[in-house]
Amino acid sequence: MGVRDRIPRMMARAASRAEAHAERERARTIIARWNAALAAGPDLPLWSPSLRGALVAGTPWLEVLCPACATIGTVDLRRIDRHPEAAVASLVLGLSCSRCGPAAPMPRLLGLHTMAPTSGR
Ligand SMILES: [Zn+2]
């Protein structure tokens, strides 16, 4: 390390930051499109972002609605032990409402958020 390699190292760090920023912006675009598709209707879109995409976008909070009792819950995706490339929508089977018991209907995914709705979204 010395003066001769300082500029290349600075350029490499800047390129790395630029790549991370670009990836985060791509992920944010994807999450925004998915949230819009969820808001457009009751049916799940034909695609779903990955858990990694949600985390890269900075939207780790998944909001879920029980259609039977209208309870809305949130899931912190950072606490989910799944492969990072697993689809967010693949979590839906494990999110059935505990209030409604074993006959609970399939929960409806409402969207991904930067903060938990209860903490002042
Ligand atoms: Zn319920």
JSON list of C-alpha atoms and ligand atoms in Angstrom, two decimals:
[
{"chain": "A", "resi": 1, "resn": "MET", "atom": "CA", "xyz": [0.00, 0.00, 0.00]},
{"chain": "A", "resi": 2, "resn": "GLY", "atom": "CA", "xyz": [1.30, 3.35, -0.91]},
{"chain": "A", "resi": 3, "resn": "VAL", "atom": "CA", "xyz": [0.67, 6.45, -2.90]},
{"chain": "A", "resi": 4, "resn": "ARG", "atom": "CA", "xyz": [0.84, 4.57, -6.21]},
{"chain": "A", "resi": 5, "resn": "ASP", "atom": "CA", "xyz": [-2.10, 2.30, -5.47]},
{"chain": "A", "resi": 6, "resn": "ARG", "atom": "CA", "xyz": [-4.20, 4.75, -3.47]},
{"chain": "A", "resi": 7, "resn": "ILE", "atom": "CA", "xyz": [-6.10, 6.06, -6.51]},
{"chain": "A", "resi": 8, "resn": "PRO", "atom": "CA", "xyz": [-6.83, 2.58, -7.95]},
{"chain": "A", "resi": 9, "resn": "ARG", "atom": "CA", "xyz": [-8.10, 1.47, -4.53]},
{"chain": "A", "resi": 10, "resn": "MET", "atom": "CA", "xyz": [-10.30, 4.57, -4.27]},
{"chain": "A", "resi": 11, "resn": "MET", "atom": "CA", "xyz": [-11.64, 3.92, -7.76]},
{"chain": "A", "resi": 12, "resn": "ALA", "atom": "CA", "xyz": [-12.33, 0.27, -6.92]},
{"chain": "A", "resi": 13, "resn": "ARG", "atom": "CA", "xyz": [-14.23, 1.27, -3.76]},
{"chain": "A", "resi": 14, "resn": "ALA", "atom": "CA", "xyz": [-16.24, 3.85, -5.70]},
{"chain": "A", "resi": 15, "resn": "ALA", "atom": "CA", "xyz": [-17.08, 1.25, -8.37]},
{"chain": "A", "resi": 16, "resn": "SER", "atom": "CA", "xyz": [-18.15, -1.19, -5.68]},
{"chain": "A", "resi": 17, "resn": "ARG", "atom": "CA", "xyz": [-20.38, 1.43, -4.05]},
{"chain": "A", "resi": 18, "resn": "ALA", "atom": "CA", "xyz": [-21.85, 2.33, -7.45]},
{"chain": "A", "resi": 19, "resn": "GLU", "atom": "CA", "xyz": [-22.60, -1.34, -8.17]},
{"chain": "A", "resi": 20, "resn": "ALA", "atom": "CA", "xyz": [-24.25, -1.77, -4.76]},
{"chain": "A", "resi": 21, "resn": "HIS", "atom": "CA", "xyz": [-26.32, 1.39, -5.33]},
{"chain": "A", "resi": 22, "resn": "ALA", "atom": "CA", "xyz": [-27.38, 0.20, -8.79]},
{"chain": "A", "resi": 23, "resn": "GLU", "atom": "CA", "xyz": [-28.37, -3.22, -7.40]},
{"chain": "A", "resi": 24, "resn": "ARG", "atom": "CA", "xyz": [-30.39, -1.58, -4.63]},
{"chain": "A", "resi": 25, "resn": "GLU", "atom": "CA", "xyz": [-32.19, 0.66, -7.14]},
{"chain": "A", "resi": 26, "resn": "ARG", "atom": "CA", "xyz": [-33.01, -2.36, -9.36]},
{"chain": "A", "resi": 27, "resn": "ALA", "atom": "CA", "xyz": [-34.35, -4.21, -6.32]},
{"chain": "A", "resi": 28, "resn": "ARG", "atom": "CA", "xyz": [-36.43, -1.20, -5.27]},
{"chain": "A", "resi": 29, "resn": "THR", "atom": "CA", "xyz": [-37.97, -1.03, -8.74]},
{"chain": "A", "resi": 30, "resn": "ILE", "atom": "CA", "xyz": [-38.87, -4.71, -8.59]},
{"chain": "A", "resi": 31, "resn": "ILE", "atom": "CA", "xyz": [-40.41, -4.41, -5.13]},
{"chain": "A", "resi": 32, "resn": "ALA", "atom": "CA", "xyz": [-42.40, -1.34, -6.18]},
{"chain": "A", "resi": 33, "resn": "ARG", "atom": "CA", "xyz": [-43.78, -3.25, -9.20]},
{"chain": "A", "resi": 34, "resn": "TRP", "atom": "CA", "xyz": [-44.69, -6.23, -7.01]},
{"chain": "A", "resi": 35, "resn": "ASN", "atom": "CA", "xyz": [-46.38, -4.04, -4.40]},
{"chain": "A", "resi": 36, "resn": "ALA", "atom": "CA", "xyz": [-48.35, -2.32, -7.17]},
{"chain": "A", "resi": 37, "resn": "ALA", "atom": "CA", "xyz": [-49.42, -5.69, -8.61]},
{"chain": "A", "resi": 38, "resn": "LEU", "atom": "CA", "xyz": [-50.56, -6.85, -5.15]},
{"chain": "A", "resi": 39, "resn": "ALA", "atom": "CA", "xyz": [-52.52, -3.63, -4.65]},
{"chain": "A", "resi": 40, "resn": "ALA", "atom": "CA", "xyz": [-54.19, -4.00, -8.06]},
{"chain": "A", "resi": 41, "resn": "GLY", "atom": "CA", "xyz": [-56.15, -7.11, -7.16]},
{"chain": "A", "resi": 42, "resn": "PRO", "atom": "CA", "xyz": [-56.71, -10.06, -4.92]},
{"chain": "A", "resi": 43, "resn": "ASP", "atom": "CA", "xyz": [-54.79, -12.57, -7.05]},
{"chain": "A", "resi": 44, "resn": "LEU", "atom": "CA", "xyz": [-51.08, -13.00, -6.57]},
{"chain": "A", "resi": 45, "resn": "PRO", "atom": "CA", "xyz": [-49.00, -11.86, -9.52]},
{"chain": "A", "resi": 46, "resn": "LEU", "atom": "CA", "xyz": [-47.42, -14.60, -11.62]},
{"chain": "A", "resi": 47, "resn": "TRP", "atom": "CA", "xyz": [-44.01, -13.70, -10.23]},
{"chain": "A", "resi": 48, "resn": "SER", "atom": "CA", "xyz": [-42.54, -12.80, -6.87]},
{"chain": "A", "resi": 49, "resn": "PRO", "atom": "CA", "xyz": [-39.34, -11.11, -5.77]},
{"chain": "A", "resi": 50, "resn": "SER", "atom": "CA", "xyz": [-36.76, -13.15, -3.92]},
{"chain": "A", "resi": 51, "resn": "LEU", "atom": "CA", "xyz": [-36.08, -12.75, -0.23]},
{"chain": "A", "resi": 52, "resn": "ARG", "atom": "CA", "xyz": [-32.66, -11.38, -1.18]},
{"chain": "A", "resi": 53, "resn": "GLY", "atom": "CA", "xyz": [-34.28, -8.83, -3.48]},
{"chain": "A", "resi": 54, "resn": "ALA", "atom": "CA", "xyz": [-36.54, -7.65, -0.68]},
{"chain": "A", "resi": 55, "resn": "LEU", "atom": "CA", "xyz": [-33.59, -7.29, 1.68]},
{"chain": "A", "resi": 56, "resn": "VAL", "atom": "CA", "xyz": [-31.38, -5.55, -0.90]},
{"chain": "A", "resi": 57, "resn": "ALA", "atom": "CA", "xyz": [-34.23, -3.11, -1.57]},
{"chain": "A", "resi": 58, "resn": "GLY", "atom": "CA", "xyz": [-34.42, -2.36, 2.15]},
{"chain": "A", "resi": 59, "resn": "THR", "atom": "CA", "xyz": [-38.00, -3.67, 2.39]},
{"chain": "A", "resi": 60, "resn": "PRO", "atom": "CA", "xyz": [-37.79, -6.53, 4.91]},
{"chain": "A", "resi": 61, "resn": "TRP", "atom": "CA", "xyz": [-41.33, -6.22, 6.29]},
{"chain": "A", "resi": 62, "resn": "LEU", "atom": "CA", "xyz": [-43.96, -8.39, 4.60]},
{"chain": "A", "resi": 63, "resn": "GLU", "atom": "CA", "xyz": [-47.53, -7.38, 5.36]},
{"chain": "A", "resi": 64, "resn": "VAL", "atom": "CA", "xyz": [-50.12, -10.18, 5.37]},
{"chain": "A", "resi": 65, "resn": "LEU", "atom": "CA", "xyz": [-53.92, -10.12, 5.65]},
{"chain": "A", "resi": 66, "resn": "CYS", "atom": "CA", "xyz": [-56.16, -12.91, 6.89]},
{"chain": "A", "resi": 67, "resn": "PRO", "atom": "CA", "xyz": [-59.23, -12.67, 4.63]},
{"chain": "A", "resi": 68, "resn": "ALA", "atom": "CA", "xyz": [-61.43, -14.40, 7.23]},
{"chain": "A", "resi": 69, "resn": "CYS", "atom": "CA", "xyz": [-60.89, -12.21, 10.31]},
{"chain": "A", "resi": 70, "resn": "ALA", "atom": "CA", "xyz": [-59.25, -9.19, 8.59]},
{"chain": "A", "resi": 71, "resn": "THR", "atom": "CA", "xyz": [-56.23, -9.39, 10.89]},
{"chain": "A", "resi": 72, "resn": "ILE", "atom": "CA", "xyz": [-53.16, -7.79, 9.36]},
{"chain": "A", "resi": 73, "resn": "GLY", "atom": "CA", "xyz": [-49.78, -9.07, 10.46]},
{"chain": "A", "resi": 74, "resn": "THR", "atom": "CA", "xyz": [-46.20, -8.43, 9.51]},
{"chain": "A", "resi": 75, "resn": "VAL", "atom": "CA", "xyz": [-43.26, -10.74, 9.03]},
{"chain": "A", "resi": 76, "resn": "ASP", "atom": "CA", "xyz": [-39.66, -9.63, 9.32]},
{"chain": "A", "resi": 77, "resn": "LEU", "atom": "CA", "xyz": [-37.95, -11.38, 6.41]},
{"chain": "A", "resi": 78, "resn": "ARG", "atom": "CA", "xyz": [-34.58, -10.95, 8.13]},
{"chain": "A", "resi": 79, "resn": "ARG", "atom": "CA", "xyz": [-35.74, -13.55, 10.64]},
{"chain": "A", "resi": 80, "resn": "ILE", "atom": "CA", "xyz": [-36.87, -16.10, 8.05]},
{"chain": "A", "resi": 81, "resn": "ASP", "atom": "CA", "xyz": [-34.54, -19.07, 7.68]},
{"chain": "A", "resi": 82, "resn": "ARG", "atom": "CA", "xyz": [-34.92, -19.71, 3.95]},
{"chain": "A", "resi": 83, "resn": "HIS", "atom": "CA", "xyz": [-32.63, -19.65, 0.98]},
{"chain": "A", "resi": 84, "resn": "PRO", "atom": "CA", "xyz": [-32.14, -16.02, -0.09]},
{"chain": "A", "resi": 85, "resn": "GLU", "atom": "CA", "xyz": [-33.28, -16.82, -3.62]},
{"chain": "A", "resi": 86, "resn": "ALA", "atom": "CA", "xyz": [-36.61, -18.28, -2.40]},
{"chain": "A", "resi": 87, "resn": "ALA", "atom": "CA", "xyz": [-39.62, -16.32, -3.59]},
{"chain": "A", "resi": 88, "resn": "VAL", "atom": "CA", "xyz": [-41.34, -14.10, -1.05]},
{"chain": "A", "resi": 89, "resn": "ALA", "atom": "CA", "xyz": [-44.68, -15.57, -2.18]},
{"chain": "A", "resi": 90, "resn": "SER", "atom": "CA", "xyz": [-43.47, -19.05, -1.22]},
{"chain": "A", "resi": 91, "resn": "LEU", "atom": "CA", "xyz": [-43.87, -18.01, 2.42]},
{"chain": "A", "resi": 92, "resn": "VAL", "atom": "CA", "xyz": [-47.63, -17.71, 2.11]},
{"chain": "A", "resi": 93, "resn": "LEU", "atom": "CA", "xyz": [-48.35, -21.32, 3.10]},
{"chain": "A", "resi": 94, "resn": "GLY", "atom": "CA", "xyz": [-46.63, -20.86, 6.44]},
{"chain": "A", "resi": 95, "resn": "LEU", "atom": "CA", "xyz": [-48.41, -17.62, 7.26]},
{"chain": "A", "resi": 96, "resn": "SER", "atom": "CA", "xyz": [-51.94, -18.85, 7.86]},
{"chain": "A", "resi": 97, "resn": "CYS", "atom": "CA", "xyz": [-53.80, -17.06, 10.64]},
{"chain": "A", "resi": 98, "resn": "SER", "atom": "CA", "xyz": [-53.39, -18.53, 14.11]},
{"chain": "A", "resi": 99, "resn": "ARG", "atom": "CA", "xyz": [-56.66, -16.88, 15.25]},
{"chain": "A", "resi": 100, "resn": "CYS", "atom": "CA", "xyz": [-58.68, -18.72, 12.62]},
{"chain": "A", "resi": 101, "resn": "GLY", "atom": "CA", "xyz": [-57.14, -22.09, 13.45]},
{"chain": "A", "resi": 102, "resn": "PRO", "atom": "CA", "xyz": [-56.65, -25.03, 11.12]},
{"chain": "A", "resi": 103, "resn": "ALA", "atom": "CA", "xyz": [-59.47, -23.91, 8.80]},
{"chain": "A", "resi": 104, "resn": "ALA", "atom": "CA", "xyz": [-57.82, -20.54, 8.16]},
{"chain": "A", "resi": 105, "resn": "PRO", "atom": "CA", "xyz": [-58.02, -19.47, 4.54]},
{"chain": "A", "resi": 106, "resn": "MET", "atom": "CA", "xyz": [-54.93, -18.73, 2.48]},
{"chain": "A", "resi": 107, "resn": "PRO", "atom": "CA", "xyz": [-53.53, -15.40, 3.69]},
{"chain": "A", "resi": 108, "resn": "ARG", "atom": "CA", "xyz": [-53.28, -12.51, 1.27]},
{"chain": "A", "resi": 109, "resn": "LEU", "atom": "CA", "xyz": [-49.92, -10.82, 0.82]},
{"chain": "A", "resi": 110, "resn": "LEU", "atom": "CA", "xyz": [-50.29, -7.05, 0.92]},
{"chain": "A", "resi": 111, "resn": "GLY", "atom": "CA", "xyz": [-46.77, -5.91, 0.17]},
{"chain": "A", "resi": 112, "resn": "LEU", "atom": "CA", "xyz": [-43.22, -5.31, 1.29]},
{"chain": "A", "resi": 113, "resn": "HIS", "atom": "CA", "xyz": [-42.28, -2.29, 3.36]},
{"chain": "A", "resi": 114, "resn": "THR", "atom": "CA", "xyz": [-39.20, -0.57, 4.70]},
{"chain": "A", "resi": 115, "resn": "MET", "atom": "CA", "xyz": [-40.61, -0.40, 8.21]},
{"chain": "A", "resi": 116, "resn": "ALA", "atom": "CA", "xyz": [-43.07, -2.46, 10.20]},
{"chain": "A", "resi": 117, "resn": "PRO", "atom": "CA", "xyz": [-46.50, -0.83, 9.82]},
{"chain": "A", "resi": 118, "resn": "THR", "atom": "CA", "xyz": [-46.89, -0.71, 13.60]},
{"chain": "A", "resi": 119, "resn": "SER", "atom": "CA", "xyz": [-43.70, 1.32, 13.94]},
{"chain": "A", "resi": 120, "resn": "GLY", "atom": "CA", "xyz": [-45.00, 4.29, 12.04]},
{"chain": "A", "resi": 121, "resn": "ARG", "atom": "CA", "xyz": [-44.87, 3.39, 8.33]},
{"chain": "B", "resi": 1, "resn": "ZN", "atom": "ZN", "xyz": [-57.80, -14.98, 10.69]}
]
